[in-house]
Amino acid sequence: MTEVLDAFGVTGKIEPIGSGHIHKTFKISGQQNFVLQRVNKNVFTKPEIIATNNRVASLYLRNHHPEYLFPQTLLDKNGNDLYYDSEGFPWRLFSLIENSFTIDEVHSEEDAFAAAQGFGLLTKNLNGIDVSLFNESLERFHDLSWRYEQFENALSHAQPEVIQKAKGEIEAAHSFKHLVDEYQQLIASGQLILRITHNDTKVNNILFDSLTRKVICAIDLDTLMPGYFIYDLGDMVRTFVSPVNEEEKDVSKIQFRKNIYDALLKGYLAPMESILTSDEKKSIPFAGQMMTYIMALRMLADFLRGNTYYHITYPEQNLVRARNQFHLLELICKNCA
Ligand code: GN1
Ligand code: MG
């Protein structure tokens, strides 16, 4: 760790922060405060793609929307966005944004509106950028057909006792397969425009101001890359509408809060309404369905595979998450038609 702090030329006390499932994140408290992250190189095998995508976006925003706050990484002593330590792990450093906080669940219509507006503004402000300047930091990340195939593949290689434990969830996964067909048809129809989307719009990727409770900015820009608006809108539906998050074991607490759904849609459309086409708007109800399904499939596949992707703190956590998400999916399908 000293090696890494040295490489960036910073000093301070180190403590772990954050609740992400992928990277290791630390707060550095010193004369100035920073956020230091060790990038998960098993997930992001080409972390330079993230750095380049972010640089392209940041440059465009600086020229076209200088008022927009984009959390760009700080350079190491050699002028690089990423520092590779002696063991080959990539690290990056950000300024800590003081007096800010994140939330894991949405508690009010105001928060839903504000957070959704925050994510919408990112895509809106990047409207007009040359999408081909970006590369996919994770290939086929939200390709539902491919994620379904991965689930089937994990299932075909899983141990019998693991399959037995996940029986109900496997059944649920099969029962929603029609969403894959719907997705394929939608993509093939060409109705959706490839835009620059955030692709990980869970509510805890919005930074709020502690004093005003206004949105400061969207964070976690690892998957800022070409995508369809349904990916962003859908992951908001998935993480905003229920009063409990994906870790909740008691599925009876999962709810679809219509007032929160309406507020988030309004918030997202505030910046996006004028750029979305009428064809795109027809897919609004499908967004939450497809993104909740894709996450349920990914969590279940990871459980079947023996938990190789998401960070877990107890053995059945991915199964719990998948069960939670299938319950939520059922509610979303009932309420967003
Ligand atoms: C991961 O890193 P984190 O926790 O923000 C995942 C998302 C999932 C999410 C589920 C790169 O996001 O796709 O929606 O977990 N990110 C990656 O909580 O796989
Ligand atoms: Mg992430």
Tab-separated table of C-alpha atoms and ligand atoms in Angstrom:
chain	number	residue	atom	x	y	z
A	1	MET	CA	0.000	0.000	0.000
A	2	THR	CA	2.882	2.395	0.794
A	3	GLU	CA	4.225	1.635	-2.657
A	4	VAL	CA	0.924	2.724	-4.175
A	5	LEU	CA	0.542	5.906	-2.116
A	6	ASP	CA	4.115	6.753	-3.037
A	7	ALA	CA	3.423	6.250	-6.711
A	8	PHE	CA	0.637	8.830	-6.535
A	9	GLY	CA	2.634	11.082	-4.204
A	10	VAL	CA	0.044	11.114	-1.401
A	11	THR	CA	0.123	10.283	2.301
A	12	GLY	CA	-2.500	9.636	4.950
A	13	LYS	CA	-4.425	7.138	7.030
A	14	ILE	CA	-5.955	4.281	5.032
A	15	GLU	CA	-9.385	2.770	5.756
A	16	PRO	CA	-11.727	0.646	3.625
A	17	ILE	CA	-14.972	2.309	2.417
A	18	GLY	CA	-17.853	1.615	0.024
A	19	SER	CA	-20.193	-1.270	-0.677
A	20	GLY	CA	-19.306	-2.199	-4.261
A	21	HIS	CA	-19.200	-5.852	-5.289
A	22	ILE	CA	-16.177	-5.602	-7.551
A	23	HIS	CA	-13.227	-3.405	-6.510
A	24	LYS	CA	-11.447	-2.725	-3.221
A	25	THR	CA	-11.968	0.883	-2.171
A	26	PHE	CA	-10.127	2.897	0.494
A	27	LYS	CA	-10.312	6.363	1.936
A	28	ILE	CA	-6.992	8.154	2.411
A	29	SER	CA	-7.234	10.824	5.108
A	30	GLY	CA	-4.360	13.261	5.265
A	31	GLN	CA	-3.771	16.896	4.484
A	32	GLN	CA	-6.006	16.260	1.551
A	33	ASN	CA	-8.453	13.338	1.356
A	34	PHE	CA	-8.588	10.843	-1.480
A	35	VAL	CA	-10.356	7.712	-2.645
A	36	LEU	CA	-7.994	4.953	-3.699
A	37	GLN	CA	-9.228	1.928	-5.609
A	38	ARG	CA	-7.676	-1.365	-6.538
A	39	VAL	CA	-9.335	-2.307	-9.799
A	40	ASN	CA	-10.535	-5.900	-10.019
A	41	LYS	CA	-8.479	-7.174	-12.937
A	42	ASN	CA	-10.296	-10.495	-13.105
A	43	VAL	CA	-13.458	-8.591	-13.996
A	44	PHE	CA	-11.902	-5.716	-15.924
A	45	THR	CA	-9.182	-7.491	-17.850
A	46	LYS	CA	-8.448	-4.310	-19.812
A	47	PRO	CA	-8.668	-1.490	-17.256
A	48	GLU	CA	-7.013	0.916	-19.751
A	49	ILE	CA	-10.310	0.889	-21.644
A	50	ILE	CA	-12.041	2.410	-18.608
A	51	ALA	CA	-9.341	5.050	-18.325
A	52	THR	CA	-9.554	5.947	-22.019
A	53	ASN	CA	-13.357	6.044	-22.092
A	54	ASN	CA	-13.407	8.313	-19.048
A	55	ARG	CA	-10.815	10.592	-20.557
A	56	VAL	CA	-12.802	10.938	-23.795
A	57	ALA	CA	-15.992	11.718	-21.852
A	58	SER	CA	-14.307	14.100	-19.470
A	59	LEU	CA	-12.731	16.079	-22.316
A	60	TYR	CA	-16.038	16.386	-24.163
A	61	LEU	CA	-17.851	17.487	-21.029
A	62	ARG	CA	-15.210	20.062	-20.212
A	63	ASN	CA	-15.726	21.618	-23.642
A	64	HIS	CA	-19.489	21.327	-23.924
A	65	HIS	CA	-20.780	21.330	-20.350
A	66	PRO	CA	-18.061	22.837	-18.146
A	67	GLU	CA	-20.494	23.097	-15.219
A	68	TYR	CA	-20.957	19.312	-15.109
A	69	LEU	CA	-18.934	17.559	-12.390
A	70	PHE	CA	-17.195	14.468	-13.748
A	71	PRO	CA	-15.063	12.558	-11.212
A	72	GLN	CA	-11.876	12.122	-13.223
A	73	THR	CA	-8.956	10.113	-11.818
A	74	LEU	CA	-5.777	11.877	-10.684
A	75	LEU	CA	-2.494	11.062	-12.407
A	76	ASP	CA	0.350	9.164	-10.787
A	77	LYS	CA	3.887	10.596	-10.679
A	78	ASN	CA	4.529	9.279	-14.189
A	79	GLY	CA	1.420	10.929	-15.573
A	80	ASN	CA	-0.653	7.732	-15.853
A	81	ASP	CA	-4.327	7.213	-14.931
A	82	LEU	CA	-3.560	3.760	-13.555
A	83	TYR	CA	-0.631	2.630	-11.467
A	84	TYR	CA	0.328	-1.054	-11.671
A	85	ASP	CA	1.849	-2.282	-8.398
A	86	SER	CA	4.690	-4.795	-8.164
A	87	GLU	CA	2.131	-7.641	-8.079
A	88	GLY	CA	0.475	-6.395	-11.248
A	89	PHE	CA	-2.675	-4.921	-9.684
A	90	PRO	CA	-3.988	-1.683	-11.227
A	91	TRP	CA	-4.780	1.192	-8.839
A	92	ARG	CA	-6.403	4.574	-9.369
A	93	LEU	CA	-6.885	7.658	-7.253
A	94	PHE	CA	-9.695	10.225	-7.012
A	95	SER	CA	-10.106	13.384	-4.958
A	96	LEU	CA	-12.551	12.678	-2.148
A	97	ILE	CA	-15.651	14.781	-2.577
A	98	GLU	CA	-16.221	16.167	0.930
A	99	ASN	CA	-19.633	16.435	2.627
A	100	SER	CA	-21.215	13.821	0.457
A	101	PHE	CA	-23.009	10.532	0.999
A	102	THR	CA	-24.587	7.656	-0.909
A	103	ILE	CA	-27.788	5.717	-0.177
A	104	ASP	CA	-28.505	2.006	-0.629
A	105	GLU	CA	-32.285	2.423	-0.802
A	106	VAL	CA	-34.488	5.254	-1.947
A	107	HIS	CA	-36.539	6.733	0.881
A	108	SER	CA	-38.509	9.475	-0.834
A	109	GLU	CA	-39.899	10.639	-4.167
A	110	GLU	CA	-37.536	13.610	-3.991
A	111	ASP	CA	-34.465	11.332	-3.808
A	112	ALA	CA	-35.810	9.153	-6.637
A	113	PHE	CA	-36.397	12.177	-8.848
A	114	ALA	CA	-33.006	13.733	-8.051
A	115	ALA	CA	-30.934	10.559	-8.494
A	116	ALA	CA	-32.641	9.659	-11.774
A	117	GLN	CA	-32.177	13.177	-13.039
A	118	GLY	CA	-28.486	12.872	-12.140
A	119	PHE	CA	-28.016	9.742	-14.256
A	120	GLY	CA	-30.134	11.180	-17.060
A	121	LEU	CA	-28.047	14.319	-17.175
A	122	LEU	CA	-24.874	12.311	-17.809
A	123	THR	CA	-26.269	10.720	-20.986
A	124	LYS	CA	-27.932	13.965	-21.994
A	125	ASN	CA	-24.688	15.927	-21.664
A	126	LEU	CA	-22.813	13.297	-23.664
A	127	ASN	CA	-25.417	13.401	-26.417
A	128	GLY	CA	-23.562	14.417	-29.561
A	129	ILE	CA	-20.252	12.773	-28.665
A	130	ASP	CA	-18.900	10.302	-31.207
A	131	VAL	CA	-19.968	6.957	-29.705
A	132	SER	CA	-17.318	5.135	-31.744
A	133	LEU	CA	-14.582	6.803	-29.671
A	134	PHE	CA	-15.567	4.473	-26.814
A	135	ASN	CA	-14.754	0.818	-26.354
A	136	GLU	CA	-16.628	-1.686	-24.219
A	137	SER	CA	-14.875	-2.054	-20.860
A	138	LEU	CA	-16.911	-5.233	-20.411
A	139	GLU	CA	-18.056	-6.904	-23.589
A	140	ARG	CA	-21.755	-7.717	-24.041
A	141	PHE	CA	-22.274	-6.471	-20.485
A	142	HIS	CA	-26.050	-6.047	-20.709
A	143	ASP	CA	-26.695	-8.446	-23.570
A	144	LEU	CA	-29.594	-10.409	-22.109
A	145	SER	CA	-29.333	-13.263	-24.645
A	146	TRP	CA	-25.707	-13.811	-23.766
A	147	ARG	CA	-26.376	-13.605	-20.022
A	148	TYR	CA	-29.094	-16.224	-20.434
A	149	GLU	CA	-26.633	-18.472	-22.282
A	150	GLN	CA	-24.122	-17.976	-19.476
A	151	PHE	CA	-26.751	-18.988	-16.950
A	152	GLU	CA	-27.573	-22.144	-18.952
A	153	ASN	CA	-23.902	-22.909	-19.201
A	154	ALA	CA	-23.361	-22.471	-15.450
A	155	LEU	CA	-26.367	-24.704	-14.837
A	156	SER	CA	-25.041	-27.455	-17.079
A	157	HIS	CA	-21.732	-27.521	-15.174
A	158	ALA	CA	-23.103	-27.066	-11.628
A	159	GLN	CA	-22.823	-29.642	-8.844
A	160	PRO	CA	-26.081	-31.550	-8.122
A	161	GLU	CA	-26.270	-30.280	-4.516
A	162	VAL	CA	-25.879	-26.689	-5.702
A	163	ILE	CA	-28.654	-27.205	-8.271
A	164	GLN	CA	-30.839	-28.691	-5.539
A	165	LYS	CA	-30.387	-25.593	-3.342
A	166	ALA	CA	-31.245	-23.276	-6.215
A	167	LYS	CA	-34.183	-25.296	-7.547
A	168	GLY	CA	-36.787	-22.579	-7.105
A	169	GLU	CA	-34.590	-19.877	-8.598
A	170	ILE	CA	-33.666	-22.032	-11.595
A	171	GLU	CA	-37.375	-22.555	-12.236
A	172	ALA	CA	-37.952	-18.810	-11.958
A	173	ALA	CA	-35.091	-18.156	-14.383
A	174	HIS	CA	-36.709	-20.432	-16.964
A	175	SER	CA	-40.165	-18.995	-16.427
A	176	PHE	CA	-39.106	-15.484	-17.489
A	177	LYS	CA	-37.292	-16.602	-20.629
A	178	HIS	CA	-39.841	-14.789	-22.798
A	179	LEU	CA	-38.025	-11.585	-21.779
A	180	VAL	CA	-34.989	-12.808	-23.722
A	181	ASP	CA	-37.086	-13.139	-26.880
A	182	GLU	CA	-38.586	-9.723	-26.293
A	183	TYR	CA	-35.098	-8.288	-25.857
A	184	GLN	CA	-33.819	-9.904	-29.052
A	185	GLN	CA	-36.741	-8.556	-31.036
A	186	LEU	CA	-36.324	-5.096	-29.595
A	187	ILE	CA	-32.614	-4.925	-30.438
A	188	ALA	CA	-33.167	-6.385	-33.912
A	189	SER	CA	-35.909	-3.826	-34.630
A	190	GLY	CA	-33.335	-1.029	-34.437
A	191	GLN	CA	-35.715	1.098	-32.365
A	192	LEU	CA	-33.101	1.929	-29.756
A	193	ILE	CA	-30.262	4.361	-30.347
A	194	LEU	CA	-26.756	3.561	-29.151
A	195	ARG	CA	-25.853	6.294	-26.674
A	196	ILE	CA	-23.232	6.733	-23.968
A	197	THR	CA	-24.823	5.252	-20.883
A	198	HIS	CA	-23.568	4.698	-17.344
A	199	ASN	CA	-24.627	1.040	-17.234
A	200	ASP	CA	-24.455	0.658	-13.455
A	201	THR	CA	-27.143	3.048	-12.265
A	202	LYS	CA	-27.856	1.493	-8.927
A	203	VAL	CA	-28.853	4.188	-6.510
A	204	ASN	CA	-25.627	3.989	-4.502
A	205	ASN	CA	-23.734	5.224	-7.536
A	206	ILE	CA	-25.141	8.726	-7.005
A	207	LEU	CA	-23.341	11.085	-4.678
A	208	PHE	CA	-25.594	13.402	-2.648
A	209	ASP	CA	-24.598	16.607	-0.880
A	210	SER	CA	-24.813	16.178	2.913
A	211	LEU	CA	-26.048	19.704	3.486
A	212	THR	CA	-28.494	20.264	0.633
A	213	ARG	CA	-29.324	16.639	-0.278
A	214	LYS	CA	-28.894	17.699	-3.899
A	215	VAL	CA	-27.134	15.381	-6.347
A	216	ILE	CA	-23.427	16.142	-6.711
A	217	CYS	CA	-22.632	13.665	-9.486
A	218	ALA	CA	-22.816	10.103	-10.754
A	219	ILE	CA	-19.888	7.936	-9.657
A	220	ASP	CA	-18.504	4.500	-10.582
A	221	LEU	CA	-17.860	5.194	-14.243
A	222	ASP	CA	-16.241	1.850	-15.049
A	223	THR	CA	-18.945	0.961	-17.503
A	224	LEU	CA	-19.496	4.371	-19.069
A	225	MET	CA	-19.678	3.136	-22.648
A	226	PRO	CA	-22.068	2.654	-25.568
A	227	GLY	CA	-25.427	1.262	-24.461
A	228	TYR	CA	-29.178	1.688	-24.710
A	229	PHE	CA	-31.175	3.954	-22.433
A	230	ILE	CA	-33.168	0.978	-21.117
A	231	TYR	CA	-30.017	-0.248	-19.378
A	232	ASP	CA	-29.795	2.889	-17.250
A	233	LEU	CA	-33.490	3.380	-16.721
A	234	GLY	CA	-33.911	-0.332	-15.968
A	235	ASP	CA	-31.232	-0.530	-13.306
A	236	MET	CA	-32.796	2.490	-11.638
A	237	VAL	CA	-36.162	0.782	-11.564
A	238	ARG	CA	-34.467	-2.299	-10.115
A	239	THR	CA	-32.704	-0.425	-7.333
A	240	PHE	CA	-35.146	2.402	-6.580
A	241	VAL	CA	-38.669	0.991	-6.412
A	242	SER	CA	-38.280	-1.394	-3.488
A	243	PRO	CA	-37.772	-0.138	0.077
A	244	VAL	CA	-35.192	-2.915	0.584
A	245	ASN	CA	-32.143	-3.635	-1.580
A	246	GLU	CA	-30.872	-6.776	-3.306
A	247	GLU	CA	-29.254	-8.090	-0.100
A	248	GLU	CA	-32.578	-8.447	1.750
A	249	LYS	CA	-33.275	-12.046	2.781
A	250	ASP	CA	-36.911	-11.508	3.782
A	251	VAL	CA	-38.648	-11.346	0.421
A	252	SER	CA	-41.920	-10.226	2.015
A	253	LYS	CA	-40.288	-6.828	2.480
A	254	ILE	CA	-39.799	-6.355	-1.267
A	255	GLN	CA	-42.317	-3.952	-2.768
A	256	PHE	CA	-43.055	-2.038	-5.929
A	257	ARG	CA	-43.657	1.551	-4.851
A	258	LYS	CA	-45.604	3.141	-7.675
A	259	ASN	CA	-45.014	6.678	-6.402
A	260	ILE	CA	-41.242	6.091	-6.447
A	261	TYR	CA	-41.432	4.612	-9.945
A	262	ASP	CA	-43.336	7.649	-11.180
A	263	ALA	CA	-40.853	10.000	-9.522
A	264	LEU	CA	-37.808	8.276	-10.983
A	265	LEU	CA	-39.318	8.235	-14.449
A	266	LYS	CA	-40.083	11.923	-14.187
A	267	GLY	CA	-36.563	12.640	-12.939
A	268	TYR	CA	-34.925	10.655	-15.743
A	269	LEU	CA	-37.118	12.201	-18.409
A	270	ALA	CA	-36.464	15.731	-17.193
A	271	PRO	CA	-33.121	15.808	-19.046
A	272	MET	CA	-33.816	12.895	-21.443
A	273	GLU	CA	-37.343	13.603	-22.730
A	274	SER	CA	-36.140	15.825	-25.557
A	275	ILE	CA	-33.505	13.420	-26.853
A	276	LEU	CA	-35.363	10.112	-26.623
A	277	THR	CA	-37.287	9.237	-29.776
A	278	SER	CA	-40.931	8.171	-29.630
A	279	ASP	CA	-39.810	4.668	-30.631
A	280	GLU	CA	-37.423	4.544	-27.705
A	281	LYS	CA	-40.109	5.713	-25.285
A	282	LYS	CA	-42.210	2.666	-26.179
A	283	SER	CA	-39.599	0.547	-24.362
A	284	ILE	CA	-39.888	2.356	-21.042
A	285	PRO	CA	-41.998	-0.387	-19.387
A	286	PHE	CA	-39.571	-3.093	-20.536
A	287	ALA	CA	-36.509	-1.412	-19.000
A	288	GLY	CA	-37.002	-2.499	-15.381
A	289	GLN	CA	-38.088	-5.984	-16.429
A	290	MET	CA	-35.005	-6.711	-18.498
A	291	MET	CA	-32.483	-5.246	-16.067
A	292	THR	CA	-33.906	-6.976	-13.016
A	293	TYR	CA	-33.972	-10.239	-14.944
A	294	ILE	CA	-30.385	-9.861	-16.140
A	295	MET	CA	-29.129	-9.219	-12.596
A	296	ALA	CA	-31.100	-12.171	-11.207
A	297	LEU	CA	-29.599	-14.407	-13.909
A	298	ARG	CA	-26.065	-13.154	-13.234
A	299	MET	CA	-26.365	-13.651	-9.472
A	300	LEU	CA	-27.847	-17.110	-9.920
A	301	ALA	CA	-25.198	-18.090	-12.480
A	302	ASP	CA	-22.490	-16.947	-10.080
A	303	PHE	CA	-23.972	-19.088	-7.321
A	304	LEU	CA	-24.139	-22.094	-9.654
A	305	ARG	CA	-20.532	-21.495	-10.703
A	306	GLY	CA	-19.307	-21.407	-7.107
A	307	ASN	CA	-19.213	-17.611	-6.535
A	308	THR	CA	-16.339	-16.554	-8.701
A	309	TYR	CA	-17.523	-13.060	-9.693
A	310	TYR	CA	-19.371	-11.037	-7.052
A	311	HIS	CA	-17.809	-10.397	-3.707
A	312	ILE	CA	-19.645	-12.406	-1.012
A	313	THR	CA	-19.528	-12.410	2.773
A	314	TYR	CA	-21.447	-15.696	3.292
A	315	PRO	CA	-21.779	-18.816	1.099
A	316	GLU	CA	-25.418	-18.427	-0.067
A	317	GLN	CA	-25.318	-14.685	-0.638
A	318	ASN	CA	-25.602	-14.897	-4.422
A	319	LEU	CA	-28.566	-17.245	-4.110
A	320	VAL	CA	-30.224	-14.846	-1.658
A	321	ARG	CA	-29.632	-11.998	-4.089
A	322	ALA	CA	-31.061	-13.979	-7.000
A	323	ARG	CA	-34.142	-14.991	-4.993
A	324	ASN	CA	-34.658	-11.375	-3.990
A	325	GLN	CA	-34.355	-10.204	-7.595
A	326	PHE	CA	-36.786	-12.793	-8.973
A	327	HIS	CA	-39.387	-11.618	-6.442
A	328	LEU	CA	-38.796	-8.051	-7.450
A	329	LEU	CA	-38.986	-9.013	-11.124
A	330	GLU	CA	-42.405	-10.503	-10.624
A	331	LEU	CA	-43.630	-7.261	-9.066
A	332	ILE	CA	-42.055	-5.140	-11.790
A	333	CYS	CA	-43.659	-7.269	-14.523
A	334	LYS	CA	-47.064	-6.822	-12.844
A	335	ASN	CA	-46.682	-3.098	-12.415
A	336	CYS	CA	-44.844	-1.989	-15.550
A	337	ALA	CA	-46.838	-3.172	-18.496
B	1	GN1	C1	-21.794	-4.727	-9.587
B	1	GN1	O1	-19.544	-2.836	-8.498
B	1	GN1	P1	-20.946	-2.594	-8.225
B	1	GN1	O2	-21.369	-3.154	-6.944
B	1	GN1	O3	-21.321	-1.151	-8.422
B	1	GN1	C2	-21.936	-5.029	-11.072
B	1	GN1	C3	-23.254	-4.492	-11.591
B	1	GN1	C4	-24.388	-5.081	-10.795
B	1	GN1	C5	-24.176	-4.848	-9.313
B	1	GN1	C6	-25.209	-5.573	-8.510
B	1	GN1	C7	-18.919	-4.485	-13.211
B	1	GN1	O4	-21.764	-3.338	-9.402
B	1	GN1	O5	-23.415	-4.834	-12.946
B	1	GN1	O6	-25.586	-4.473	-11.153
B	1	GN1	O7	-22.882	-5.281	-8.896
B	1	GN1	N1	-20.826	-4.434	-11.779
B	1	GN1	C8	-20.067	-5.171	-12.597
B	1	GN1	O8	-25.231	-5.020	-7.246
B	1	GN1	O9	-20.303	-6.349	-12.837
B	2	MG	MG	-19.466	-0.979	-10.309
